[in-house]
Coordinates of C-alpha atoms in Angstrom, one line a residue:
Chain A
M1 CA 13.9 21.5 -35.3
N2 CA 11.2 20.3 -32.9
R3 CA 12.6 19.3 -29.5
L4 CA 10.8 16.8 -27.2
G5 CA 11.7 16.1 -23.6
L6 CA 10.0 13.1 -21.9
D7 CA 10.0 12.1 -18.3
I8 CA 8.8 8.5 -18.1
G9 CA 7.6 7.5 -14.6
G10 CA 5.8 4.6 -13.1
A11 CA 2.4 6.3 -13.1
F12 CA 2.8 9.2 -15.5
I13 CA 4.5 10.3 -18.7
K14 CA 5.3 14.0 -18.8
Y15 CA 6.3 15.7 -22.0
A16 CA 7.4 19.1 -23.2
L17 CA 7.7 19.9 -26.9
L18 CA 9.7 23.0 -27.9
P19 CA 8.6 23.5 -31.5
A20 CA 11.0 25.1 -34.0
K21 CA 8.6 28.1 -33.9
G22 CA 6.1 29.1 -31.3
K23 CA 5.3 28.3 -27.7
A24 CA 6.1 25.2 -25.8
V25 CA 3.5 22.4 -25.6
R26 CA 3.3 20.5 -22.3
G27 CA 1.3 17.6 -21.1
I28 CA 1.0 14.7 -18.8
V29 CA -0.3 11.2 -19.7
P30 CA -1.4 9.0 -16.8
F31 CA 0.0 5.5 -17.6
E32 CA 0.5 2.8 -15.1
L33 CA 3.7 1.4 -16.6
W34 CA 4.0 -1.3 -13.9
K35 CA 0.6 -2.8 -15.0
E36 CA 1.3 -2.9 -18.7
P37 CA 4.9 -2.3 -19.5
G38 CA 4.4 -3.7 -23.0
K39 CA 2.1 -0.8 -23.9
L40 CA 4.8 1.9 -23.3
A41 CA 5.7 2.3 -27.0
A42 CA 2.0 2.6 -27.9
M43 CA 1.6 5.3 -25.3
L44 CA 4.6 7.2 -26.6
K45 CA 3.7 7.1 -30.3
P46 CA 1.1 9.9 -30.3
L47 CA 3.7 12.2 -28.7
R48 CA 6.2 11.9 -31.6
P49 CA 6.8 15.4 -33.1
K50 CA 6.8 16.3 -36.8
K51 CA 10.1 15.9 -38.5
P52 CA 12.7 17.1 -38.2
Y53 CA 12.9 16.5 -34.4
A54 CA 15.2 15.6 -31.6
A55 CA 13.9 13.6 -28.6
A56 CA 15.4 12.9 -25.2
I57 CA 14.1 10.8 -22.3
T58 CA 14.7 10.7 -18.6
M59 CA 13.0 8.2 -16.3
T60 CA 12.0 6.8 -12.9
G61 CA 9.7 4.1 -14.3
E62 CA 12.6 1.5 -14.4
L63 CA 11.9 1.0 -10.6
C64 CA 8.5 -0.6 -11.3
D65 CA 8.4 -4.1 -9.9
C66 CA 7.2 -5.5 -13.3
F67 CA 11.0 -5.4 -14.0
K68 CA 13.3 -7.8 -12.3
N69 CA 15.8 -5.0 -11.7
R70 CA 16.7 -1.6 -12.9
R71 CA 18.9 -2.8 -15.6
E72 CA 15.9 -4.6 -17.2
G73 CA 13.7 -1.6 -16.6
V74 CA 16.1 0.8 -18.3
R75 CA 16.6 -1.5 -21.2
H76 CA 12.8 -1.8 -21.7
I77 CA 12.1 1.9 -21.4
V78 CA 15.0 2.8 -23.7
A79 CA 14.0 0.2 -26.3
S80 CA 10.4 1.3 -26.2
A81 CA 11.5 5.0 -26.8
Q82 CA 13.9 3.9 -29.6
K83 CA 11.1 2.0 -31.3
V84 CA 9.0 5.2 -31.5
F85 CA 11.6 7.9 -31.9
G86 CA 14.5 6.1 -33.6
S87 CA 17.5 7.8 -32.2
V88 CA 16.7 9.1 -28.7
A89 CA 19.0 10.7 -26.2
V90 CA 18.9 9.5 -22.6
Y91 CA 19.7 11.8 -19.7
G92 CA 22.4 10.6 -17.3
V93 CA 22.8 11.7 -13.7
K94 CA 26.2 13.3 -14.4
G95 CA 24.5 15.8 -16.7
G96 CA 25.2 14.5 -20.2
L97 CA 23.0 12.9 -22.8
L98 CA 23.8 9.3 -23.7
S99 CA 23.0 7.3 -26.8
P100 CA 20.5 4.4 -26.2
E101 CA 23.4 1.9 -26.3
E102 CA 25.4 3.8 -23.7
A103 CA 22.3 4.3 -21.6
V104 CA 21.7 0.6 -21.4
R105 CA 25.4 -0.1 -20.6
R106 CA 25.5 2.7 -18.0
H107 CA 22.0 1.9 -16.6
R108 CA 22.9 3.1 -13.1
E109 CA 23.5 6.6 -14.4
V110 CA 20.2 6.8 -16.2
A111 CA 18.0 5.0 -13.6
S112 CA 15.8 7.5 -11.8
A113 CA 18.1 10.3 -13.0
N114 CA 15.4 12.9 -13.7
W115 CA 15.9 14.8 -10.4
P116 CA 19.1 16.9 -11.3
L117 CA 17.5 18.4 -14.5
V118 CA 15.6 21.2 -12.9
P119 CA 18.1 22.2 -10.2
R120 CA 20.9 22.1 -12.8
R121 CA 18.9 24.4 -15.1
L122 CA 18.1 26.8 -12.2
S123 CA 21.8 26.9 -11.2
L124 CA 22.2 29.2 -14.2
L125 CA 20.3 31.7 -12.3
A126 CA 21.1 31.1 -8.6
K127 CA 24.0 29.6 -6.8
N128 CA 22.7 28.5 -3.4
F129 CA 19.3 26.9 -2.9
L130 CA 17.4 23.8 -2.0
M131 CA 15.2 22.5 -4.8
A132 CA 12.2 20.8 -3.2
D133 CA 10.4 19.1 -6.0
I134 CA 7.3 17.4 -4.6
G135 CA 5.6 15.1 -7.1
S136 CA 2.7 12.7 -6.9
T137 CA 4.6 10.0 -5.2
T138 CA 8.0 11.3 -4.0
A139 CA 9.7 14.5 -3.0
D140 CA 13.2 15.3 -4.3
L141 CA 15.3 17.6 -2.1
T142 CA 18.3 18.7 -4.1
P143 CA 20.8 21.1 -2.6
V144 CA 22.7 23.4 -4.9
R145 CA 25.8 25.0 -3.3
D146 CA 28.1 27.4 -5.2
G147 CA 26.2 26.6 -8.4
V148 CA 26.9 22.9 -8.1
I149 CA 24.5 20.0 -7.2
A150 CA 25.7 19.1 -3.7
N151 CA 23.9 15.8 -3.0
N152 CA 25.4 13.2 -0.8
G153 CA 23.6 10.5 -2.8
F154 CA 23.3 10.1 -6.6
T155 CA 21.2 6.9 -6.7
D156 CA 17.7 6.5 -5.3
Y157 CA 19.0 4.3 -2.6
A158 CA 21.8 6.7 -1.6
R159 CA 19.5 9.7 -1.8
M160 CA 16.9 8.0 0.4
R161 CA 19.6 7.1 2.9
H162 CA 20.7 10.7 3.0
G163 CA 17.2 12.3 3.3
E164 CA 17.5 13.7 -0.3
L165 CA 14.6 11.6 -1.5
L166 CA 11.5 11.3 0.5
Y167 CA 8.9 8.8 -0.4
T168 CA 5.9 11.1 0.1
G169 CA 3.9 12.9 -2.5
A170 CA 0.8 14.9 -3.1
L171 CA -1.3 12.3 -4.8
R172 CA -0.4 8.6 -4.8
T173 CA 1.0 8.2 -1.2
P174 CA -1.2 5.9 0.8
L175 CA -2.6 7.4 3.9
P176 CA -1.1 4.8 6.3
A177 CA 2.4 5.8 5.0
V178 CA 1.8 9.3 6.3
A179 CA 0.2 8.6 9.6
A180 CA -0.2 5.2 11.4
A181 CA -3.1 6.7 13.5
L182 CA -5.2 9.9 13.4
T183 CA -7.5 11.6 15.9
V184 CA -11.2 10.8 15.5
G185 CA -13.6 11.8 18.2
G186 CA -10.8 12.7 20.7
R187 CA -9.1 9.3 20.3
K188 CA -6.2 8.2 18.2
V189 CA -7.6 5.6 15.8
P190 CA -5.2 3.5 13.7
V191 CA -5.3 3.8 10.0
A192 CA -5.8 0.4 8.2
A193 CA -2.7 -0.8 6.4
E194 CA -4.5 -0.9 3.1
T195 CA -4.6 1.5 0.2
F196 CA -8.2 2.5 0.9
C197 CA -7.3 6.2 0.9
I198 CA -4.4 8.2 -0.7
M199 CA -3.1 11.7 -0.1
A200 CA -5.0 12.9 -3.2
D201 CA -8.2 12.2 -1.2
V202 CA -6.9 14.1 1.8
H203 CA -5.8 17.1 -0.3
L204 CA -9.0 17.0 -2.3
L205 CA -11.1 17.1 0.9
L206 CA -9.1 20.1 2.1
K207 CA -9.5 21.8 -1.2
S208 CA -5.7 22.0 -1.6
I209 CA -6.2 20.3 -5.0
A210 CA -9.2 20.4 -7.4
P211 CA -10.8 17.2 -8.8
R212 CA -8.9 17.7 -12.1
D213 CA -5.6 17.7 -10.2
Y214 CA -6.4 14.2 -8.9
A215 CA -4.3 12.8 -11.8
C216 CA -4.1 9.2 -10.7
P217 CA -6.7 6.5 -10.3
A218 CA -8.7 6.6 -7.1
P219 CA -7.9 3.6 -4.9
D220 CA -11.4 2.2 -5.3
G221 CA -11.6 3.3 -9.0
G222 CA -14.4 5.6 -7.9
P223 CA -15.2 9.2 -8.5
K224 CA -12.8 12.0 -7.5
T225 CA -15.3 14.1 -5.6
A226 CA -15.0 15.4 -2.0
R227 CA -18.0 13.2 -1.0
V228 CA -16.4 10.0 -2.2
A229 CA -13.0 11.0 -1.0
A230 CA -14.6 11.4 2.5
R231 CA -15.9 7.8 2.1
R232 CA -12.4 6.6 1.2
L233 CA -11.0 8.3 4.3
A234 CA -13.7 6.8 6.5
R235 CA -12.9 3.4 5.1
A236 CA -9.3 3.8 6.2
F237 CA -10.7 3.7 9.8
L238 CA -12.9 0.7 8.7
A239 CA -15.9 3.0 9.4
D240 CA -19.3 2.6 7.8
D241 CA -21.2 5.4 6.2
G242 CA -22.3 7.8 8.9
D243 CA -20.0 6.4 11.6
I244 CA -17.8 9.5 11.4
G245 CA -19.2 13.0 10.6
M246 CA -17.8 15.3 8.0
A247 CA -16.3 17.7 10.5
A248 CA -14.3 14.8 12.1
L249 CA -13.2 13.6 8.7
L250 CA -12.0 17.1 7.7
A251 CA -10.1 17.3 11.0
A252 CA -8.4 14.0 10.4
A253 CA -7.6 15.1 6.8
R254 CA -6.0 18.2 8.2
E255 CA -4.0 16.2 10.7
A256 CA -2.7 14.0 7.9
A257 CA -1.8 16.9 5.7
D258 CA 0.0 18.5 8.7
A259 CA 2.0 15.3 9.4
Q260 CA 3.0 15.1 5.7
R261 CA 4.1 18.8 5.7
A262 CA 6.0 18.3 9.0
Q263 CA 8.0 15.4 7.5
V264 CA 9.0 17.4 4.4
V265 CA 9.8 20.6 6.4
A266 CA 12.0 18.7 8.9
A267 CA 13.9 17.1 6.0
A268 CA 14.3 20.4 4.1
R269 CA 15.5 22.3 7.2
R270 CA 18.5 20.1 7.6
F271 CA 20.0 21.6 4.4
D272 CA 19.9 25.1 5.8
L273 CA 19.3 26.7 2.3
P274 CA 16.6 28.9 0.9
V275 CA 14.0 26.8 -0.8
I276 CA 12.5 26.7 -4.3
A277 CA 9.4 24.6 -4.1
A278 CA 8.1 23.0 -7.3
G279 CA 6.0 20.1 -8.6
T280 CA 2.4 19.0 -8.2
G281 CA 2.8 19.1 -4.4
A282 CA 4.6 22.5 -4.1
F283 CA 1.4 23.7 -2.3
I284 CA 2.3 21.4 0.6
L285 CA 5.1 23.8 1.7
E286 CA 3.1 27.1 1.4
P287 CA 2.0 27.2 5.1
A288 CA 5.7 26.5 6.1
F289 CA 6.9 29.5 4.1
A290 CA 4.0 31.6 5.5
A291 CA 4.9 30.6 9.1
G292 CA 8.7 31.2 8.5
A293 CA 9.5 27.5 9.1
L294 CA 11.3 27.6 5.7
T295 CA 12.9 30.5 3.8
R296 CA 11.7 30.9 0.2
H297 CA 14.5 31.6 -2.3
P298 CA 13.8 34.9 -4.2
L299 CA 14.1 33.0 -7.5
A300 CA 10.9 31.1 -6.6
A301 CA 9.0 34.3 -7.6
A302 CA 10.6 34.4 -11.0
K303 CA 8.4 33.8 -14.1
D304 CA 8.5 30.3 -15.4
V305 CA 10.3 28.8 -12.4
A306 CA 7.1 27.2 -11.1
S307 CA 6.3 25.6 -14.4
L308 CA 9.8 24.1 -14.9
D309 CA 9.9 20.3 -14.7
P310 CA 12.3 17.6 -15.9
S311 CA 10.6 17.2 -19.2
L312 CA 10.9 20.9 -20.1
A313 CA 14.4 21.2 -18.7
L314 CA 15.3 18.2 -20.9
A315 CA 13.8 19.8 -24.0
C316 CA 15.8 22.9 -23.2
L317 CA 18.9 20.8 -22.8
L318 CA 18.4 19.5 -26.3
K319 CA 18.6 23.2 -27.5
G320 CA 21.9 23.4 -25.7
G321 CA 21.5 24.4 -22.1
V322 CA 23.0 23.2 -18.9
Chain B
M1 CA -26.2 -34.1 7.1
N2 CA -23.1 -32.4 5.7
R3 CA -22.3 -29.1 7.3
L4 CA -20.2 -26.4 5.6
G5 CA -18.8 -23.3 7.3
L6 CA -17.4 -20.6 5.1
D7 CA -15.3 -17.5 6.0
I8 CA -15.3 -15.2 3.0
G9 CA -12.6 -12.6 3.3
G10 CA -11.1 -10.1 0.8
A11 CA -8.2 -12.2 -0.2
F12 CA -9.1 -15.8 0.9
I13 CA -12.1 -18.1 1.2
K14 CA -11.7 -20.5 4.1
Y15 CA -13.9 -23.5 4.4
A16 CA -14.6 -26.4 6.8
L17 CA -16.8 -29.3 5.9
L18 CA -18.1 -31.6 8.6
P19 CA -19.5 -34.6 6.7
A20 CA -22.3 -36.7 8.1
K21 CA -19.6 -39.4 8.6
G22 CA -15.9 -39.2 8.8
K23 CA -13.3 -36.4 9.4
A24 CA -13.6 -32.7 8.8
V25 CA -12.3 -31.4 5.4
R26 CA -10.6 -28.0 5.5
G27 CA -9.3 -25.7 2.9
I28 CA -8.3 -22.3 1.8
V29 CA -9.0 -20.8 -1.6
P30 CA -7.0 -17.6 -2.5
F31 CA -9.4 -15.3 -4.2
E32 CA -9.0 -11.5 -4.5
L33 CA -12.7 -10.6 -4.1
W34 CA -11.9 -6.9 -4.4
K35 CA -10.6 -7.5 -7.9
E36 CA -13.4 -9.6 -9.3
P37 CA -16.4 -9.5 -7.0
G38 CA -18.6 -10.9 -9.8
K39 CA -16.7 -14.2 -9.7
L40 CA -17.5 -15.0 -6.0
A41 CA -20.4 -17.4 -6.8
A42 CA -18.2 -19.3 -9.3
M43 CA -15.5 -19.6 -6.7
L44 CA -18.0 -20.9 -4.1
K45 CA -19.6 -23.5 -6.4
P46 CA -17.0 -26.2 -6.2
L47 CA -17.2 -26.1 -2.4
R48 CA -20.9 -27.0 -2.4
P49 CA -21.3 -30.3 -0.4
K50 CA -23.4 -33.3 -1.4
K51 CA -27.0 -33.2 -0.4
P52 CA -28.4 -33.1 2.2
Y53 CA -26.3 -30.2 3.6
A54 CA -26.5 -27.1 5.7
A55 CA -24.2 -24.1 4.9
A56 CA -23.4 -21.0 6.8
I57 CA -21.2 -18.1 6.0
T58 CA -19.3 -15.4 7.9
M59 CA -17.3 -12.6 6.2
T60 CA -14.9 -9.8 6.2
G61 CA -14.9 -9.4 2.5
E62 CA -17.7 -6.8 2.5
L63 CA -15.0 -4.2 3.5
C64 CA -13.4 -4.5 0.0
D65 CA -13.4 -1.1 -1.8
C66 CA -15.1 -2.6 -4.8
F67 CA -18.2 -2.1 -2.7
K68 CA -19.6 1.4 -2.1
N69 CA -20.2 0.5 1.5
R70 CA -20.6 -2.5 3.8
R71 CA -24.3 -2.8 3.1
E72 CA -23.6 -3.3 -0.6
G73 CA -20.8 -5.7 0.3
V74 CA -22.9 -7.8 2.6
R75 CA -25.7 -7.9 0.1
H76 CA -23.4 -9.1 -2.7
I77 CA -21.7 -11.7 -0.6
V78 CA -25.0 -13.0 0.8
A79 CA -26.6 -13.1 -2.7
S80 CA -23.6 -14.9 -4.2
A81 CA -23.8 -17.6 -1.4
Q82 CA -27.5 -17.9 -1.8
K83 CA -27.1 -18.5 -5.5
V84 CA -24.8 -21.4 -4.8
F85 CA -26.2 -22.9 -1.6
G86 CA -29.8 -21.9 -1.8
S87 CA -30.7 -21.4 1.8
V88 CA -27.6 -20.2 3.7
A89 CA -27.2 -19.1 7.3
V90 CA -25.2 -16.0 8.1
Y91 CA -23.4 -15.5 11.3
G92 CA -24.2 -12.4 13.3
V93 CA -21.8 -10.7 15.8
K94 CA -24.3 -11.4 18.6
G95 CA -23.8 -15.1 18.2
G96 CA -26.9 -16.2 16.3
L97 CA -27.4 -17.4 12.7
L98 CA -29.5 -15.2 10.5
S99 CA -31.5 -15.9 7.3
P100 CA -30.1 -14.2 4.1
E101 CA -32.9 -11.7 4.3
E102 CA -32.3 -10.8 8.0
A103 CA -28.6 -10.7 7.3
V104 CA -29.0 -8.1 4.5
R105 CA -31.4 -6.1 6.7
R106 CA -29.1 -6.3 9.7
H107 CA -25.9 -5.9 7.7
R108 CA -24.0 -4.2 10.5
E109 CA -24.3 -7.3 12.6
V110 CA -22.8 -9.6 9.9
A111 CA -20.2 -7.3 8.5
S112 CA -16.8 -8.5 9.6
A113 CA -18.4 -10.6 12.2
N114 CA -16.1 -13.7 12.0
W115 CA -14.0 -12.8 14.9
P116 CA -16.2 -13.9 17.8
L117 CA -16.7 -17.5 16.4
V118 CA -13.5 -19.0 17.7
P119 CA -13.3 -17.3 21.2
R120 CA -17.0 -18.1 21.7
R121 CA -16.4 -21.8 21.0
L122 CA -13.3 -21.8 23.3
S123 CA -15.4 -20.2 26.0
L124 CA -17.0 -23.7 26.4
L125 CA -13.6 -24.8 27.7
A126 CA -12.0 -21.8 29.5
K127 CA -13.5 -18.7 31.1
N128 CA -10.7 -16.1 31.1
F129 CA -8.3 -15.6 28.2
L130 CA -7.3 -13.4 25.4
M131 CA -7.7 -14.9 21.9
A132 CA -5.0 -13.5 19.6
D133 CA -6.0 -14.6 16.1
I134 CA -3.3 -13.3 13.8
G135 CA -4.3 -13.8 10.1
S136 CA -2.7 -12.8 6.8
T137 CA -3.8 -9.2 7.1
T138 CA -5.1 -8.4 10.5
A139 CA -4.9 -9.5 14.1
D140 CA -8.0 -9.9 16.2
L141 CA -7.5 -9.6 20.0
T142 CA -10.6 -10.8 21.7
P143 CA -10.9 -10.9 25.5
V144 CA -13.1 -13.4 27.1
R145 CA -13.9 -12.7 30.8
D146 CA -16.0 -15.0 32.9
G147 CA -16.9 -17.0 29.8
V148 CA -18.3 -14.0 28.0
I149 CA -16.8 -12.0 25.1
A150 CA -15.7 -8.8 26.8
N151 CA -14.9 -6.5 23.8
N152 CA -15.3 -2.8 24.0
G153 CA -16.0 -2.7 20.3
F154 CA -18.3 -4.8 18.2
T155 CA -17.7 -3.3 14.8
D156 CA -14.3 -3.1 13.0
Y157 CA -14.2 0.6 13.5
A158 CA -14.9 0.4 17.2
R159 CA -12.6 -2.6 17.6
M160 CA -9.8 -0.7 15.9
R161 CA -10.4 2.3 18.2
H162 CA -10.1 0.1 21.2
G163 CA -7.0 -1.8 20.1
E164 CA -9.0 -5.0 19.7
L165 CA -8.4 -5.1 15.9
L166 CA -4.8 -4.5 14.7
Y167 CA -4.2 -4.0 11.0
T168 CA -1.1 -6.2 10.9
G169 CA -0.8 -9.7 9.7
A170 CA 1.7 -12.4 8.8
L171 CA 1.4 -12.2 5.0
R172 CA -0.3 -9.3 3.2
T173 CA 0.8 -6.4 5.4
P174 CA 3.0 -4.0 3.4
L175 CA 6.5 -3.5 4.9
P176 CA 6.1 0.3 5.2
A177 CA 3.0 -0.3 7.4
V178 CA 5.2 -2.1 9.9
A179 CA 8.3 0.1 9.9
A180 CA 8.8 3.5 8.3
A181 CA 12.6 3.0 8.3
L182 CA 14.9 0.1 9.0
T183 CA 18.6 -0.1 9.8
V184 CA 20.9 -0.9 6.8
G185 CA 24.6 -0.5 7.1
G186 CA 24.4 1.2 10.5
R187 CA 22.0 3.9 9.3
K188 CA 18.2 4.1 9.4
V189 CA 17.0 4.0 5.8
P190 CA 13.4 4.9 5.0
V191 CA 11.2 2.2 3.5
A192 CA 9.5 3.3 0.2
A193 CA 5.8 3.9 0.6
E194 CA 4.9 1.3 -2.0
T195 CA 3.9 -2.3 -1.8
F196 CA 7.2 -3.5 -3.1
C197 CA 7.6 -6.0 -0.2
I198 CA 5.1 -7.5 2.2
M199 CA 5.5 -9.3 5.6
A200 CA 5.3 -12.7 3.8
D201 CA 8.6 -11.8 2.2
V202 CA 10.1 -10.9 5.6
H203 CA 8.8 -14.1 7.3
L204 CA 9.9 -16.2 4.3
L205 CA 13.4 -14.7 4.5
L206 CA 13.6 -15.5 8.2
K207 CA 12.3 -19.0 7.5
S208 CA 9.3 -18.3 9.9
I209 CA 7.1 -19.5 7.0
A210 CA 7.7 -21.9 4.2
P211 CA 7.2 -21.0 0.5
R212 CA 3.9 -23.0 0.5
D213 CA 2.6 -20.8 3.4
Y214 CA 3.0 -17.7 1.2
A215 CA -0.7 -18.0 0.4
C216 CA -1.2 -14.6 -1.3
P217 CA 0.2 -13.2 -4.5
A218 CA 3.7 -11.7 -4.2
P219 CA 3.7 -7.9 -4.7
D220 CA 5.5 -8.2 -8.1
G221 CA 3.7 -11.4 -9.1
G222 CA 7.1 -13.1 -8.9
P223 CA 8.3 -16.4 -7.3
K224 CA 8.0 -17.0 -3.6
T225 CA 11.6 -17.9 -2.9
A226 CA 14.0 -16.5 -0.4
R227 CA 16.2 -15.1 -3.2
V228 CA 13.3 -13.2 -4.8
A229 CA 11.9 -12.1 -1.4
A230 CA 15.3 -10.6 -0.7
R231 CA 15.1 -8.7 -4.0
R232 CA 11.7 -7.4 -3.0
L233 CA 13.1 -6.3 0.3
A234 CA 16.0 -4.5 -1.3
R235 CA 13.6 -2.8 -3.7
A236 CA 11.7 -1.4 -0.6
F237 CA 14.9 0.6 0.0
L238 CA 15.1 1.5 -3.8
A239 CA 18.3 -0.5 -3.9
D240 CA 19.7 -2.2 -6.9
D241 CA 20.8 -5.8 -7.1
G242 CA 23.9 -6.1 -5.0
D243 CA 23.7 -2.7 -3.3
I244 CA 22.7 -4.5 0.0
G245 CA 24.3 -7.8 1.0
M246 CA 22.2 -10.8 2.2
A247 CA 23.4 -10.4 5.8
A248 CA 22.2 -6.8 5.9
L249 CA 18.9 -7.8 4.3
L250 CA 18.4 -10.5 6.9
A251 CA 19.1 -8.1 9.7
A252 CA 16.6 -5.6 8.3
A253 CA 14.0 -8.5 8.0
R254 CA 14.7 -9.4 11.6
E255 CA 14.2 -5.8 12.7
A256 CA 10.9 -5.6 10.8
A257 CA 9.6 -8.9 12.3
D258 CA 10.6 -7.6 15.8
A259 CA 8.7 -4.4 15.2
Q260 CA 5.6 -6.3 14.2
R261 CA 5.8 -8.6 17.2
A262 CA 6.4 -5.6 19.5
Q263 CA 3.2 -4.0 18.2
V264 CA 1.1 -7.1 18.8
V265 CA 2.6 -7.8 22.2
A266 CA 2.1 -4.2 23.4
A267 CA -1.6 -4.4 22.4
A268 CA -2.1 -7.8 23.9
R269 CA -0.5 -6.9 27.2
R270 CA -3.1 -4.2 27.8
F271 CA -5.8 -6.9 28.4
D272 CA -3.8 -8.6 31.2
L273 CA -5.1 -12.1 30.3
P274 CA -3.4 -15.3 29.5
V275 CA -3.2 -15.6 25.7
I276 CA -4.3 -18.2 23.2
A277 CA -2.6 -17.5 19.9
A278 CA -4.1 -18.8 16.7
G279 CA -4.1 -18.2 13.0
T280 CA -1.5 -18.2 10.2
G281 CA 0.5 -15.7 12.1
A282 CA 0.4 -17.4 15.6
F283 CA 4.2 -18.0 15.2
I284 CA 4.7 -14.2 15.5
L285 CA 4.0 -14.4 19.3
E286 CA 6.2 -17.5 20.0
P287 CA 9.3 -15.5 21.0
A288 CA 7.1 -13.4 23.3
F289 CA 5.9 -16.5 25.1
A290 CA 9.4 -17.8 25.4
A291 CA 10.7 -14.6 26.8
G292 CA 7.8 -14.3 29.3
A293 CA 6.5 -11.1 27.7
L294 CA 3.1 -12.8 27.4
T295 CA 1.6 -15.7 29.4
R296 CA 0.3 -18.6 27.4
H297 CA -3.1 -19.9 28.5
P298 CA -2.9 -23.7 29.2
L299 CA -5.8 -24.4 26.8
A300 CA -3.4 -23.4 24.0
A301 CA -1.7 -26.7 24.4
A302 CA -5.0 -28.6 23.9
K303 CA -5.4 -30.8 20.9
D304 CA -7.4 -29.1 18.1
V305 CA -7.2 -25.6 19.5
A306 CA -4.5 -24.5 17.2
S307 CA -6.5 -25.7 14.1
L308 CA -9.7 -24.0 15.1
D309 CA -10.7 -21.1 12.8
P310 CA -14.0 -19.3 12.1
S311 CA -15.0 -21.6 9.3
L312 CA -14.6 -24.7 11.5
A313 CA -16.3 -23.0 14.5
L314 CA -19.1 -22.1 12.2
A315 CA -19.5 -25.6 10.8
C316 CA -19.6 -26.8 14.5
L317 CA -22.2 -24.2 15.3
L318 CA -24.4 -25.7 12.5
K319 CA -24.3 -28.9 14.5
G320 CA -25.6 -27.0 17.5
G321 CA -22.7 -25.6 19.5
V322 CA -22.1 -22.2 21.0

């Protein structure tokens, strides 16, 4: 049996296929669900495995504002997956797999429920840790104590209230959401409240990510090169070409990256647990581990831990895991 | 001679026509230049006055990230206007009108140069004041001392450095740019770093603006009613329908509006001048005048001052004013 796990977000579809024989196949499909929700089924179709197969989905895409509310979003995503896969299992925040009908009825349990998948799987191997899963847009901080997920919140709203969901990520986060002002030429200059520059530009400029990691559209639709990222950063200060030299732009980028890391580190430290960092933005925490601001959990060094994500954890779950 | 003044921004085209006889005709055309720059000429065409006429433009739209840089933006906007109006004058920050060819050559002087038009015109009537022109997206704080524009900065970048341009406005400003967190149910809850809710939603909820004043697209493309604005505000906290009651949402909206006003008031007070508030967002400062946090310049009470904007000032300039 081929087993497919899908994580359907607002900007990406991530998938993991565990074939009956052979190695796992992983992938990520950039897809701006909020722009074209009607195209979701067409985007999923090429991912359908050969028969016989089992497929399961988890999601965050139901939050997109193309949907009136999460109920409508869950219903649309589940229906699109059903159309492509026929019977499809839907992951619920309590840990079980629901039928499409149950999922729509219990939409609150499946809305944005992808975050417990990886920590739950890792709880087979370690009992006390903080999972810090930093994605393109958000960071999930999930405490596991005595082998059990120990969140205060179990919905996005509750997790955000309790500092368990941070709305900051490695790629899509607009620069002004990270810093209202940055130092340029010895003076704090406000950052324009527009999406002229995103954190992918900042991390690209600092070589923390490579151009191929810039897995979302650039704000201006332009190229994903350091030169053009620098132009986008300058535009955030409303500066013209040449107004700000490259050294000053790099310093401002560094200041923004530091501010982002400081926010995540401060939130993570409140849990007082050794940390397993994962996700596209795991690199953000590296300097904090190096400096001793956070303790790294030994499991983080284990083979395969870094590559675990909700889609793979979900595919494993279909084989009968946690 | 019919005289037309045009202020071409990234989200709106404002116009003022002074006919040879009769009263001025004013209007505002919502147009997202950054989405469809090629349509600009087509948007301008219906505004062309009957012959004989003179037309002049000023702009901020050249900042849009559909243009590689401001030079390219100025060139496109000037060429589009030329196509429609033939000979067209372009306002330069130094106060003069330039030919299209000069304007393209001296693009730094015409880029985002609409802000001195109104204070320069008012300097005919008063010698010392701060013009606080709060638009949909930004607030221009322009000091006039001894009848002369007394800015430290004369480009957007320099004005932002010197606190003479604030990137906050009454309509388009995303909520997270105003407040990173707001109080809900006695606890500070972070605001998601997405454009789920804009200040137009906040001011609509507080009845500071009417639905017809919500002159930009809603973030979700939805209706501009208090009920749906409340939904957009709840989404900014990632909350589902019903998670947050209307009283709590109104309190959060009030807190956001207060934070925005405090930012503008703090910036304005640094100039130590009596203030003339203008623009779509002039209402933001009303409570500050009432509380004595800012002094209102007596000229603000004069007939027609409130309705003056760059497009009208420009049309007057064509008749031979300041």
